Short mmCIF file of C-alpha atoms in Angstrom, two decimals:
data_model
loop_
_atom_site.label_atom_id
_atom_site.label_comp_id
_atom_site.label_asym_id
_atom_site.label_seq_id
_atom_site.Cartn_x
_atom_site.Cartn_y
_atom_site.Cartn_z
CA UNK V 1 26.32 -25.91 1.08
CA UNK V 2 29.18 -23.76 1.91
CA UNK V 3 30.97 -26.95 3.20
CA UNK V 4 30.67 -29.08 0.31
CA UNK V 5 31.64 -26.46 -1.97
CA UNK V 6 34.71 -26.20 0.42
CA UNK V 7 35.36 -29.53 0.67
CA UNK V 8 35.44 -30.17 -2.75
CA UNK V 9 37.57 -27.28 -3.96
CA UNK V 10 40.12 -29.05 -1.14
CA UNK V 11 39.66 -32.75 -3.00
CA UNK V 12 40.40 -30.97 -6.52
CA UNK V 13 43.72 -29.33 -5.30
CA UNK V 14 45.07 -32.17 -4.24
CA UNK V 15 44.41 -34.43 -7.31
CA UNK V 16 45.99 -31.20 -8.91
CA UNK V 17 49.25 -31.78 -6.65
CA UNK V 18 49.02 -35.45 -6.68
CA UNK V 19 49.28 -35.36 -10.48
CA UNK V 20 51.84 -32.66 -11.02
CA UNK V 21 49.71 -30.13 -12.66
CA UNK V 22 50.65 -27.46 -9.60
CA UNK V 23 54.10 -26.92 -8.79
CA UNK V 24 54.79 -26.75 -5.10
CA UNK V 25 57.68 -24.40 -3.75
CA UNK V 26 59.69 -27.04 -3.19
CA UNK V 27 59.39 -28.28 -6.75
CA UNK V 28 60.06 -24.53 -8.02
CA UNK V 29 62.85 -23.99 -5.76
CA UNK V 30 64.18 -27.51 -7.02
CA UNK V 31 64.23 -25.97 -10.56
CA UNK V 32 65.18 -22.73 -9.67
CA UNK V 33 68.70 -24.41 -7.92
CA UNK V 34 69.12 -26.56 -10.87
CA UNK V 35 69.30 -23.97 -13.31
CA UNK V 36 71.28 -22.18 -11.15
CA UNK V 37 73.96 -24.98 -11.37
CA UNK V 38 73.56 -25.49 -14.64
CA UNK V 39 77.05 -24.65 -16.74
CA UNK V 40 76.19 -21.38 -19.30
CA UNK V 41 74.40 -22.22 -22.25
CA UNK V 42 77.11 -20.76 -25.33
CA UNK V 43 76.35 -19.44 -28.60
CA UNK V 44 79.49 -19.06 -30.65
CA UNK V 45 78.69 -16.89 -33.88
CA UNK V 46 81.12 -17.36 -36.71
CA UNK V 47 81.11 -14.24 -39.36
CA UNK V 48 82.41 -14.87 -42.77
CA UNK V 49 84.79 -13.21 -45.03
CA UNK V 50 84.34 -10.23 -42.73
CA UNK V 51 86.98 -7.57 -42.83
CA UNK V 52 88.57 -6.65 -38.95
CA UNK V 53 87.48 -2.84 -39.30
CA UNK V 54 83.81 -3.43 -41.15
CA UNK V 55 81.96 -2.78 -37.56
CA UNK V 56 80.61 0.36 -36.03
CA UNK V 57 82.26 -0.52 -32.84
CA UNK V 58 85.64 -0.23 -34.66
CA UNK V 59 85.21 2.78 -35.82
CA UNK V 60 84.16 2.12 -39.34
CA UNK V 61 82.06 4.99 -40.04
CA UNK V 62 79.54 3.42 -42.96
CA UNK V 63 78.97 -0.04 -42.23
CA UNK V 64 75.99 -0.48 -39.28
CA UNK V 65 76.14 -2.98 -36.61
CA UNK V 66 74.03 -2.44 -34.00
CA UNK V 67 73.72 -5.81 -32.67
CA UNK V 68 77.02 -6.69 -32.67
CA UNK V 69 77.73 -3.21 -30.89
CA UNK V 70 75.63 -4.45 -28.56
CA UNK V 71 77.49 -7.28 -27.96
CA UNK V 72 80.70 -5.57 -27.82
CA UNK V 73 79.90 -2.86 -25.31
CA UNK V 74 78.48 -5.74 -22.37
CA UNK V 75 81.02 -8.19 -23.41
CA UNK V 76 84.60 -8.11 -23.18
CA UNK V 77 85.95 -6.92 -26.61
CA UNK V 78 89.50 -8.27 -28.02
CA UNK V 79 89.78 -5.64 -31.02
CA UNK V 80 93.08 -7.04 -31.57
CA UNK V 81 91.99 -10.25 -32.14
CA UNK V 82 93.36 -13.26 -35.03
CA UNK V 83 92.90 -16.59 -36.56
CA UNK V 84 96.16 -18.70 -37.42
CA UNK V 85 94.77 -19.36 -41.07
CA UNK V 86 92.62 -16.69 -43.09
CA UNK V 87 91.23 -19.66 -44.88
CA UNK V 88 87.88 -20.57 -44.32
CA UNK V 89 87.85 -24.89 -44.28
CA UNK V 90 91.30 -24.78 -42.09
CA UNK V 91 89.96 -21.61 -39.64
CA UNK V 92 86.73 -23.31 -39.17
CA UNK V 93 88.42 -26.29 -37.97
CA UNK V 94 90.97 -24.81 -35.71
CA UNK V 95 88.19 -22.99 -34.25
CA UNK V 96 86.03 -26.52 -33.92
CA UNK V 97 89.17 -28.47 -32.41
CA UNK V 98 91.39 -25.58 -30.70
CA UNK V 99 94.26 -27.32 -32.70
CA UNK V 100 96.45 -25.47 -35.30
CA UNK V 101 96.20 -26.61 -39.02
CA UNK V 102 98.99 -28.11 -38.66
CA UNK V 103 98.06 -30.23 -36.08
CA UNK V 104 94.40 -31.29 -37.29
CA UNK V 105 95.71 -31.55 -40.67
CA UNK V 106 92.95 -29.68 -42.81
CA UNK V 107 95.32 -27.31 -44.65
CA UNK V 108 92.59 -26.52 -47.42
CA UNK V 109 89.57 -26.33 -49.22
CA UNK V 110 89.57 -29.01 -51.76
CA UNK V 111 91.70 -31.45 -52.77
CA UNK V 112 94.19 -30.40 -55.62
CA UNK V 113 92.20 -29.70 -59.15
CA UNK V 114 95.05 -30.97 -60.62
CA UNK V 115 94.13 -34.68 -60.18
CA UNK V 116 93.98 -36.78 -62.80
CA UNK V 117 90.05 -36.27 -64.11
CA UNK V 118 89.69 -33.16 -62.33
CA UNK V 119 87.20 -32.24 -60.07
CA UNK V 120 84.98 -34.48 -61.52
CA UNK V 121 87.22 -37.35 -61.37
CA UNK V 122 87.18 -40.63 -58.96
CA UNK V 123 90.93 -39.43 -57.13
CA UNK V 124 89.51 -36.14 -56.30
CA UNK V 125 86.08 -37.65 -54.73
CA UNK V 126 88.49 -39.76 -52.76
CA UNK V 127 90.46 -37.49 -51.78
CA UNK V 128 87.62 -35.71 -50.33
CA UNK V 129 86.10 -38.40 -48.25
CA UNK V 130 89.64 -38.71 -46.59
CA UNK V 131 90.40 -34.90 -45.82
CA UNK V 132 86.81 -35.36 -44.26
CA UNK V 133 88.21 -38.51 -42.36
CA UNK V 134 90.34 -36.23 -40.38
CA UNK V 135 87.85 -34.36 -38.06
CA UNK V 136 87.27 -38.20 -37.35
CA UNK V 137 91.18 -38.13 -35.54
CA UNK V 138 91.00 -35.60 -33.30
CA UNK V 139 88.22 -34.43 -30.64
CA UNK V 140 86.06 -31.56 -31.69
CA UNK V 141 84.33 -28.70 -29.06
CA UNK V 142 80.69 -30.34 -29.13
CA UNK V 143 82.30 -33.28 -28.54
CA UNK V 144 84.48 -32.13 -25.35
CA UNK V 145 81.27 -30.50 -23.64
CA UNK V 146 79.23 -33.73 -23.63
CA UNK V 147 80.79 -33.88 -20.41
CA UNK V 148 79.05 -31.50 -18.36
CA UNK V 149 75.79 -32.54 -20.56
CA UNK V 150 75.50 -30.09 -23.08
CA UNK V 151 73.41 -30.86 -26.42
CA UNK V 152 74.61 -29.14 -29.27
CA UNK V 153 73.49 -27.58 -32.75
CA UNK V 154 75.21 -27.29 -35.89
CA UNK V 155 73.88 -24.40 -38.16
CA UNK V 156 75.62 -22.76 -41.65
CA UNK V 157 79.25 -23.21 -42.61
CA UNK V 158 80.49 -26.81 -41.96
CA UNK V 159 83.20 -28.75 -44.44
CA UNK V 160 83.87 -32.01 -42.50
CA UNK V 161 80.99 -34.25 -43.59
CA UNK V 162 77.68 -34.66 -42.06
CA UNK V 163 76.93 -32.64 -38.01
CA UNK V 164 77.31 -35.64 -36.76
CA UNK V 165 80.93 -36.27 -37.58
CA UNK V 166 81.56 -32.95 -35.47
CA UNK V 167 80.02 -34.67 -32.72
CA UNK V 168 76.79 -32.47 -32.70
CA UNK V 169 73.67 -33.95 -31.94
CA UNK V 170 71.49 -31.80 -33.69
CA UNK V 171 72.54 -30.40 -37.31
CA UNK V 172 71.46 -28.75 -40.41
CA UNK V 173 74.22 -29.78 -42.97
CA UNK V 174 74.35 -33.64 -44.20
CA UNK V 175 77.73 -33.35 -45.89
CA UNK V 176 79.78 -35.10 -48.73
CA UNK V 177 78.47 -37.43 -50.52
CA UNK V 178 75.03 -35.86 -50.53
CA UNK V 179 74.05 -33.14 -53.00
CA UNK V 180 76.24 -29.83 -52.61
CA UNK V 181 77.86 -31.44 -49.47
CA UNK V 182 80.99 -29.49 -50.32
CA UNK V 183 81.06 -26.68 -46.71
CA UNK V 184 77.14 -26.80 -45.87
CA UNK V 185 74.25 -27.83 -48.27
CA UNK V 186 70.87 -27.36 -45.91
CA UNK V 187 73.13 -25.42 -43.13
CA UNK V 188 74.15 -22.61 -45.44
CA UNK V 189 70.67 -21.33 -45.01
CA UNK V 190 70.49 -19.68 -41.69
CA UNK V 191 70.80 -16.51 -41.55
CA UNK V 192 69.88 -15.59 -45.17
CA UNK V 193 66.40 -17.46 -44.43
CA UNK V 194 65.83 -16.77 -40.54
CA UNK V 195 67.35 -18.30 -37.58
CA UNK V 196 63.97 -19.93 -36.41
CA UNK V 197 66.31 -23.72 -36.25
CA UNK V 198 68.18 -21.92 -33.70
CA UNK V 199 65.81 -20.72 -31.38
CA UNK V 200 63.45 -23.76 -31.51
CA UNK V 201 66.35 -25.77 -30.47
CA UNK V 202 66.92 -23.03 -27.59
CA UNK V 203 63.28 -23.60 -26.56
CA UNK V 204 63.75 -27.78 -26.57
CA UNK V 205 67.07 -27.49 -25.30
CA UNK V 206 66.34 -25.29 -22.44
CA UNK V 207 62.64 -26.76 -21.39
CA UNK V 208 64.40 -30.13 -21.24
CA UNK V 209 66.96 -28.58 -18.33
CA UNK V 210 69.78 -29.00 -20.73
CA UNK V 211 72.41 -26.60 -21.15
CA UNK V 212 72.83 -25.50 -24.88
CA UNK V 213 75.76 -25.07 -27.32
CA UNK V 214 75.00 -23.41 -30.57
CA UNK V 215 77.10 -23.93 -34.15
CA UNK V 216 75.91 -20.32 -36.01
CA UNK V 217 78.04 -20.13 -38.73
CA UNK V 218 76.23 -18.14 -41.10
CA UNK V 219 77.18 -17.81 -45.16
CA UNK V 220 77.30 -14.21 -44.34
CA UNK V 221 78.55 -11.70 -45.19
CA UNK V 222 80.04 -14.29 -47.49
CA UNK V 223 79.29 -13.87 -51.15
CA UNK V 224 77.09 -14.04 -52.65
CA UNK V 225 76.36 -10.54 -51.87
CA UNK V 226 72.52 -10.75 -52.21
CA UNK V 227 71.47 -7.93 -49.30
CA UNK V 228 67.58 -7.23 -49.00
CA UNK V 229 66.84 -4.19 -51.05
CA UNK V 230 65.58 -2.20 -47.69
CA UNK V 231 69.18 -2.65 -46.35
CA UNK V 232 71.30 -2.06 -49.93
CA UNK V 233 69.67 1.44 -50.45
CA UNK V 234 70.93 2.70 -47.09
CA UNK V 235 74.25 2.11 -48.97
CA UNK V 236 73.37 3.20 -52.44
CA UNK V 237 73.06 6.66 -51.39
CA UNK V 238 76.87 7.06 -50.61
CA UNK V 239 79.23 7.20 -53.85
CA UNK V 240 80.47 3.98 -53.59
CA UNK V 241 80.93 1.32 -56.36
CA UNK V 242 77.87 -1.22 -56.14
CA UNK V 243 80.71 -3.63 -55.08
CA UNK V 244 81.03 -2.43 -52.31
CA UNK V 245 78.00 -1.19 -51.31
CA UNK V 246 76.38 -4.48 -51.53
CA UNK V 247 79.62 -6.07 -49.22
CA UNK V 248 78.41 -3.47 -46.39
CA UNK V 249 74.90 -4.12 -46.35
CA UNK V 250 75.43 -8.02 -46.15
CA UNK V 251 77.53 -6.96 -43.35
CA UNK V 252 74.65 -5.46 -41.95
CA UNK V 253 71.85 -7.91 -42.53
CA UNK V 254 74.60 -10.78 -40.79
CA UNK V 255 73.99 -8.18 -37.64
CA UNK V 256 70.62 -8.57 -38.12
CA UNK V 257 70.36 -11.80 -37.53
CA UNK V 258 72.33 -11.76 -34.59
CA UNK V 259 70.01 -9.33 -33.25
CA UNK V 260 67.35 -11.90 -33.60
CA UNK V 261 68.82 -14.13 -31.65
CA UNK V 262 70.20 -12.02 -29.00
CA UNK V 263 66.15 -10.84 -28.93
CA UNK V 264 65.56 -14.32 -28.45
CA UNK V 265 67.70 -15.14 -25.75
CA UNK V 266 66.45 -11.92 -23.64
CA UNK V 267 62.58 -12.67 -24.25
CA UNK V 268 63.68 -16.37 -22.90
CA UNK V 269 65.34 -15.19 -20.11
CA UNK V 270 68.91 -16.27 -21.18
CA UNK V 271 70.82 -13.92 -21.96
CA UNK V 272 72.41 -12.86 -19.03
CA UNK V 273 73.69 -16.70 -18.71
CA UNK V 274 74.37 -17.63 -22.09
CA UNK V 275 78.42 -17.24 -23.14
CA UNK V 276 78.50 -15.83 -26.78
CA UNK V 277 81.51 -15.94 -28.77
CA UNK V 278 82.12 -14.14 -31.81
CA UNK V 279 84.89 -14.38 -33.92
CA UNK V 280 85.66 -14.51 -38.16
CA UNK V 281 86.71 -17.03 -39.73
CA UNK V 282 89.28 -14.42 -41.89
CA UNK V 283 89.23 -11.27 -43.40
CA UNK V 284 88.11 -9.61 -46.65
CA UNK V 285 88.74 -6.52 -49.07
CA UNK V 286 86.16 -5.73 -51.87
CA UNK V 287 87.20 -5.73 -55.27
CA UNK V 288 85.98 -2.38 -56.41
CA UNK V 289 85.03 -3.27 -59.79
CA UNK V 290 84.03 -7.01 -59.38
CA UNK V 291 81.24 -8.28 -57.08
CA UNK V 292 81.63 -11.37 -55.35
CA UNK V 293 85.58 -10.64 -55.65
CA UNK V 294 88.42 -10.02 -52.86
CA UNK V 295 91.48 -8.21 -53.17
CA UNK V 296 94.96 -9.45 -52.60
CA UNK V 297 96.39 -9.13 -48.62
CA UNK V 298 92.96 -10.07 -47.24
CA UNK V 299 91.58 -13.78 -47.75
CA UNK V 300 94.29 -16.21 -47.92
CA UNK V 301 97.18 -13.91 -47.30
CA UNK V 302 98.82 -13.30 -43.77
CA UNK V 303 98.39 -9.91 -43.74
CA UNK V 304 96.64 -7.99 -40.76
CA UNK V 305 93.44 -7.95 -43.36
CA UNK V 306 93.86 -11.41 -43.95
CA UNK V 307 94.21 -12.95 -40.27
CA UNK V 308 92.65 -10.03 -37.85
CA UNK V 309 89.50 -10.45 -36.32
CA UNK V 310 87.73 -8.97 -33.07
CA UNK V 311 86.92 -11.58 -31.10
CA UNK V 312 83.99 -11.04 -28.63
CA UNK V 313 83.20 -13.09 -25.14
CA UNK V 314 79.92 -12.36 -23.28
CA UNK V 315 78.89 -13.61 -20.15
CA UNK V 316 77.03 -10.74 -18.10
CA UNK V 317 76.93 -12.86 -14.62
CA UNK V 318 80.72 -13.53 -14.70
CA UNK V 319 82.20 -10.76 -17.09
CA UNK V 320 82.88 -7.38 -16.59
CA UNK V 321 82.54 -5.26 -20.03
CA UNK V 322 85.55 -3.90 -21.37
CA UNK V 323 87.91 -3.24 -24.58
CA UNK V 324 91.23 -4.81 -24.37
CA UNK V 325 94.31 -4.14 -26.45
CA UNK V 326 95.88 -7.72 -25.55
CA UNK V 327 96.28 -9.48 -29.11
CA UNK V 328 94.55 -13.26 -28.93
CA UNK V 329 93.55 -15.96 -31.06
CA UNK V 330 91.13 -18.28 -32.06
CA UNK V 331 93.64 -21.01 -30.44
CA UNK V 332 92.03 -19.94 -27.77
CA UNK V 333 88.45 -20.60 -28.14
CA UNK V 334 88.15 -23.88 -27.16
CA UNK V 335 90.09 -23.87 -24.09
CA UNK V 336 88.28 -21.28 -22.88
CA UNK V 337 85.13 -22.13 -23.56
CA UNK V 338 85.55 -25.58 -21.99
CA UNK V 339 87.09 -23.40 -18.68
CA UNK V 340 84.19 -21.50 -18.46
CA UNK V 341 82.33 -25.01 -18.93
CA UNK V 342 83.90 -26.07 -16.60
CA UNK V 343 85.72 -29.25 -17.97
CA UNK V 344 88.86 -29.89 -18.35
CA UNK V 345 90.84 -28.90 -21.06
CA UNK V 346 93.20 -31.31 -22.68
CA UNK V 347 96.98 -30.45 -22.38
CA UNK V 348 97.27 -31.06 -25.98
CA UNK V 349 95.84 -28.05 -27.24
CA UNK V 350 98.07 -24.99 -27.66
CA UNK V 351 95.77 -22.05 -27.02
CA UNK V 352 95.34 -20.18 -23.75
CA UNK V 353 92.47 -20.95 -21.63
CA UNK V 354 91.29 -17.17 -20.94
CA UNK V 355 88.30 -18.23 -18.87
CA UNK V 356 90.20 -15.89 -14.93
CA UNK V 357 91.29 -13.50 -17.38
CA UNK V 358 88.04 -12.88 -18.73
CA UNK V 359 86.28 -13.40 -15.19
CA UNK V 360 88.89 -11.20 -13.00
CA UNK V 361 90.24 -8.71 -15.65
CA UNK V 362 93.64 -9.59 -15.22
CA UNK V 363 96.29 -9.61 -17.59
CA UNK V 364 97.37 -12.31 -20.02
CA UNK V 365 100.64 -13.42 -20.31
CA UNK V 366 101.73 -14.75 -23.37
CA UNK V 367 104.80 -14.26 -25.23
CA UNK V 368 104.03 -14.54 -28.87
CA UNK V 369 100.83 -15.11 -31.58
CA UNK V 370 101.61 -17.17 -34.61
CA UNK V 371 99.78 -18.00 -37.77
CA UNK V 372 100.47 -20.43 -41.02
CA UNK V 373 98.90 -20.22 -44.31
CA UNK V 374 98.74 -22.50 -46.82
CA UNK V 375 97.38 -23.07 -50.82
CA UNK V 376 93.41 -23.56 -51.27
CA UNK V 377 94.00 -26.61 -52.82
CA UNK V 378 95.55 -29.75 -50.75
CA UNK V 379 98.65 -31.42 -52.43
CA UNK V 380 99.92 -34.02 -50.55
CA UNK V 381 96.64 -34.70 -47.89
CA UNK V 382 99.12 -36.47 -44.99
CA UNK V 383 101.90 -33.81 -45.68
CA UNK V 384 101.10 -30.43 -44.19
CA UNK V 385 104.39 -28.97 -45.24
CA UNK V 386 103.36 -29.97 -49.32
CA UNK V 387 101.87 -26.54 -49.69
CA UNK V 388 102.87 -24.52 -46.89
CA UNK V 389 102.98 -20.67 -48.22
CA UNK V 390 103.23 -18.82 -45.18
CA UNK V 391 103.96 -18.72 -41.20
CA UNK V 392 103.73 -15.49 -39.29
CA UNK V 393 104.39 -14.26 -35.57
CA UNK V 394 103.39 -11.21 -33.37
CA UNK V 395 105.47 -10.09 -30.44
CA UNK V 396 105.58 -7.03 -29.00
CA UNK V 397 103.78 -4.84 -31.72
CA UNK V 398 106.27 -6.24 -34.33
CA UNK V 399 104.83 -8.87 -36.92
CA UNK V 400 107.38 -11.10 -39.48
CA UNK V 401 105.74 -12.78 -42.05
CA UNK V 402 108.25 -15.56 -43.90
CA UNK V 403 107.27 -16.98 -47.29
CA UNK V 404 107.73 -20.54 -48.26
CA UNK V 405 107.93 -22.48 -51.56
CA UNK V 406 104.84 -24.66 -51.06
CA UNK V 407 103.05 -26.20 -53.60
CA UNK V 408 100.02 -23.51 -55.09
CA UNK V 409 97.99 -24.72 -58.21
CA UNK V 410 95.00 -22.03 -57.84
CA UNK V 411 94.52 -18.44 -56.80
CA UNK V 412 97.85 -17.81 -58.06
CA UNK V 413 96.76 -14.08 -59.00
CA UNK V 414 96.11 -13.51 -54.99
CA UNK V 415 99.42 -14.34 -53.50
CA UNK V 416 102.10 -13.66 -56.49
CA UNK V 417 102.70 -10.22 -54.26
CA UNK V 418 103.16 -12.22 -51.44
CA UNK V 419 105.62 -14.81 -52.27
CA UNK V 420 108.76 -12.72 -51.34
CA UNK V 421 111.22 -12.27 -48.85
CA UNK V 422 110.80 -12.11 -45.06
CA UNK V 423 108.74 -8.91 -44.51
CA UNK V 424 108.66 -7.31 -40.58
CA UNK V 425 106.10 -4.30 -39.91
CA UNK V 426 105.51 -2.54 -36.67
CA UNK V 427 101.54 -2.74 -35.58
CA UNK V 428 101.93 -0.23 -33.29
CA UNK V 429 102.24 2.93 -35.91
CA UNK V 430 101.42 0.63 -38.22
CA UNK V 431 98.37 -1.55 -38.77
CA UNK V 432 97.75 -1.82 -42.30
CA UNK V 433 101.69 -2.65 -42.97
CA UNK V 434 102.69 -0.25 -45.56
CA UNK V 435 106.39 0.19 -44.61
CA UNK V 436 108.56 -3.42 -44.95
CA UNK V 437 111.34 -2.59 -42.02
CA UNK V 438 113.25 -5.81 -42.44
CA UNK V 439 116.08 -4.02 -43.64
CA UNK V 440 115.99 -1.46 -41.23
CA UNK V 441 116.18 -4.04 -38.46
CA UNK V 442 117.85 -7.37 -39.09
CA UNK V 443 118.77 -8.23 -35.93
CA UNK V 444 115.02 -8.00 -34.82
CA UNK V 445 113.98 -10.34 -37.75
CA UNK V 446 116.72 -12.74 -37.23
CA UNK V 447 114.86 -12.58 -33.48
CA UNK V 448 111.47 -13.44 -34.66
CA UNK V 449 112.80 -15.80 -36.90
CA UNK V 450 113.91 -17.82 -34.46
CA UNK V 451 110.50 -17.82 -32.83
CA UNK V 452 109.01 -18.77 -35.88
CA UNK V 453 111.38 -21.88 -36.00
CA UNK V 454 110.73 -22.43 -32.77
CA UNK V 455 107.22 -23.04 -32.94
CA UNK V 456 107.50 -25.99 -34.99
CA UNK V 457 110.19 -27.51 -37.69
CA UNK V 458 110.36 -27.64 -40.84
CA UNK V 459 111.70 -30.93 -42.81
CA UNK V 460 110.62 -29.79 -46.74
CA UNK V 461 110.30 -26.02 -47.12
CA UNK V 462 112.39 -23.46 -47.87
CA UNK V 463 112.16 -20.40 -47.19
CA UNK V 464 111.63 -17.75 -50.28
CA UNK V 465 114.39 -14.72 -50.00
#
């Protein structure tokens, strides 16, 4: 009886193996290699209207991030970090395409409200659909990293049309024409309402052997500034104005999420290869009687609160955690996310690819960082230079921003201030530019001047003096 038992426990295993229900080693090891050559799944947050300093890790000794501390401390930490553009639309696309605005041609948010009929009016619907056309020109990151088989997710913040005209696969907003298509529609709820299309599509992504790449772009801490009461009366009991107080705890609740899916990834087994990116898309001062309201020298101006960011890259089996002082730039996302990728990246992009500096610790040599800004509204679509306010450059500590006579028919009120002569500060002593030195030093902004001009002509503008 013994036997038969025996022999028919044998017969069962078999079937089992013959039909794939029992893994042999082989078939485990064959899994266990393939993930092991897979490229790093990436997750590249995108914060929004987020002031440089609001983080714990930057010293900012109110606002709580624990998650993003997290980040920071096993990552390697850029706290000197920038966009080109502290506009929203135009950031969000260098940051998709690694290409200046300037280049990819989104300059701003809408169309000019000046049109005839308005906003409401056929021109300015037009003129929409054809701003959208040009993420249509140009090759995006999701896009790029089909290459090495990656299938990616678009989540939150998103102006040019529907995912798919990012070249996502997967993708929460539909876009213009479809109701409140404007920057997100269905993808502007992440975050606020959970992240669970995010980790579901880490789940499929990853039990189908695919390496991932993840869109989070979050409408947060964007306004408006609607925090959970449990996280707004942590604030309340300073004496700040409510302002303000509601600003930091939407701060706070964005790190929240990203806790969630940094959970996520570690209960999966991920973490440890999954590179994670954060950067903002610009900067932000509360209004400290209006909610919902900036300041001047923060969104849309060129101003350290306007254009700095820390920007964040984590890969625990490759990088070494650290805090560097280098200043670097959301040029350089793409490149160096496609290095780490390991594809190729195309000689037309103008950012550094910072995937051996980031691996080995060594230094990066660049000369110079350099930023435009531009009006909200788009004058001329095809001519960049139509409303061209700004262009800016960093080199060695010292920062010249030159002011241009660009077309502006909204927000007026934010850069009146602004629209001056050359201005030249010294980031080293200091960082929130309160002392103008250009006419202590001439010669040195006659220097930068030239570096400005350098980067790319002019054929329009003027400069304001």
């Amino acid at each position: 009886m013994k036997l038969y038992w025996r022999t028919i426990a044998v017969y069962i295993c078999v079937q089992l193996l013959l039909t794939g229900c029992i893994a042999t080693p082989t078939e485990k090891t064959s899994r266990a290699e393939q993930e092991q050559n897979m490229p790093p799944n990436i997750l590249l947050i995108l914060s929004d209207d987020h002031a440089w300093n609001d983080y714990s890790f930057m010293g900012h000794d109110i606002v709580q991030t624990p998650s993003l501390d997290r980040l920071a401390q096993s990552g390697v930490t850029f706290t000197k970090g920038y966009v080109p553009t502290s506009l929203c639309r135009p950031s969000l696309a260098t940051i998709a395409t690694g290409l200046y605005a300037s280049q990819h041609g989104i300059t701003g948010n809408d169309p000019s409200r000046k049109l005839p009929g308005g906003k409401k009016g056929e021109e300015y619907r037009k003129q929409r659909a054809e701003i959208i056309a040009k993420i249509d020109t140009v090759q995006t990151l999701p896009e790029l990293l089909k290459e090495k088989g990656y299938v990616s997710l678009q989540t939150g913040k998103w102006w040019e049309g529907s995912f798919q005209r990012g070249g996502f696969d997967e993708g929460m907003t539909q876009g213009f024409p479809n109701e409140g298509g404007r920057h997100g529609d269905e993808g502007l709820k992440i975050g606020r309402q959970g992240v669970d299309t995010i980790t579901e599509f880490i789940d499929r992504t990853h039990d189908a052997e695919k390496p991932f790449f993840v869109w989070y772009a979050p409408f947060m801490p964007h306004s408006p500034h609607t925090p959970p009461e449990r996280i707004l009366s942590k604030y309340e009991k300073y004496d700040l104005p409510e302002s303000i107080a509601k600003y930091y705890a939407m701060v706070e609740w964005f790190d929240e999420t990203n806790g969630q899916l940094f959970d996520h990834l570690e209960k999966r087994g991920l973490k440890d290869n999954t590179l994670i990116v954060y950067v903002s898309d610009n900067g932000w001062i509360t209004n400290p009687k209006q909610t919902d309201r900036f300041l001047p020298k923060s969104k849309q101006s060129p101003n350290e609160s306007g254009v700095r960011t820390p920007i964040i890259y984590s890969l625990p089996t490759q990088f070494k955690s650290e805090f560097r002082q280098e200043r670097v730039s959301s040029i350089d996302i793409v490149p160096t996310i496609l290095g780490v990728a390991g594809v190729d990246v195309p000689e037309s992009l103008p950012g550094l690819n910072l995937y051996d500096n980031l691996r080995v610790g060594k230094q990066i040599e660049r000369e110079a960082i350099f930023g435009e800004g531009f009006a909200h509204d788009m004058d001329g679509i095809d001519d960049v230079e139509s409303t061209l306010l700004y262009r800016w450059v960093i080199k060695d500590d010292w920062k010249l921003i030159v002011s241009y006579d660009g077309k502006n028919v909204s927000y007026q009120k934010y850069h009146d201030e602004l629209l001056v002569g050359p201005r030249l500060y010294n980031l080293a002593n200091d960082e929130n530019e309160q002392v103008d030195l250009a006419e202590q030093y001439p010669n040195k902004v006659d220097m930068l001047m030239r570096e400005i001009e350098s980067w790319y002509p002019l054929k329009e503008r003027n400069v304001i003096n």
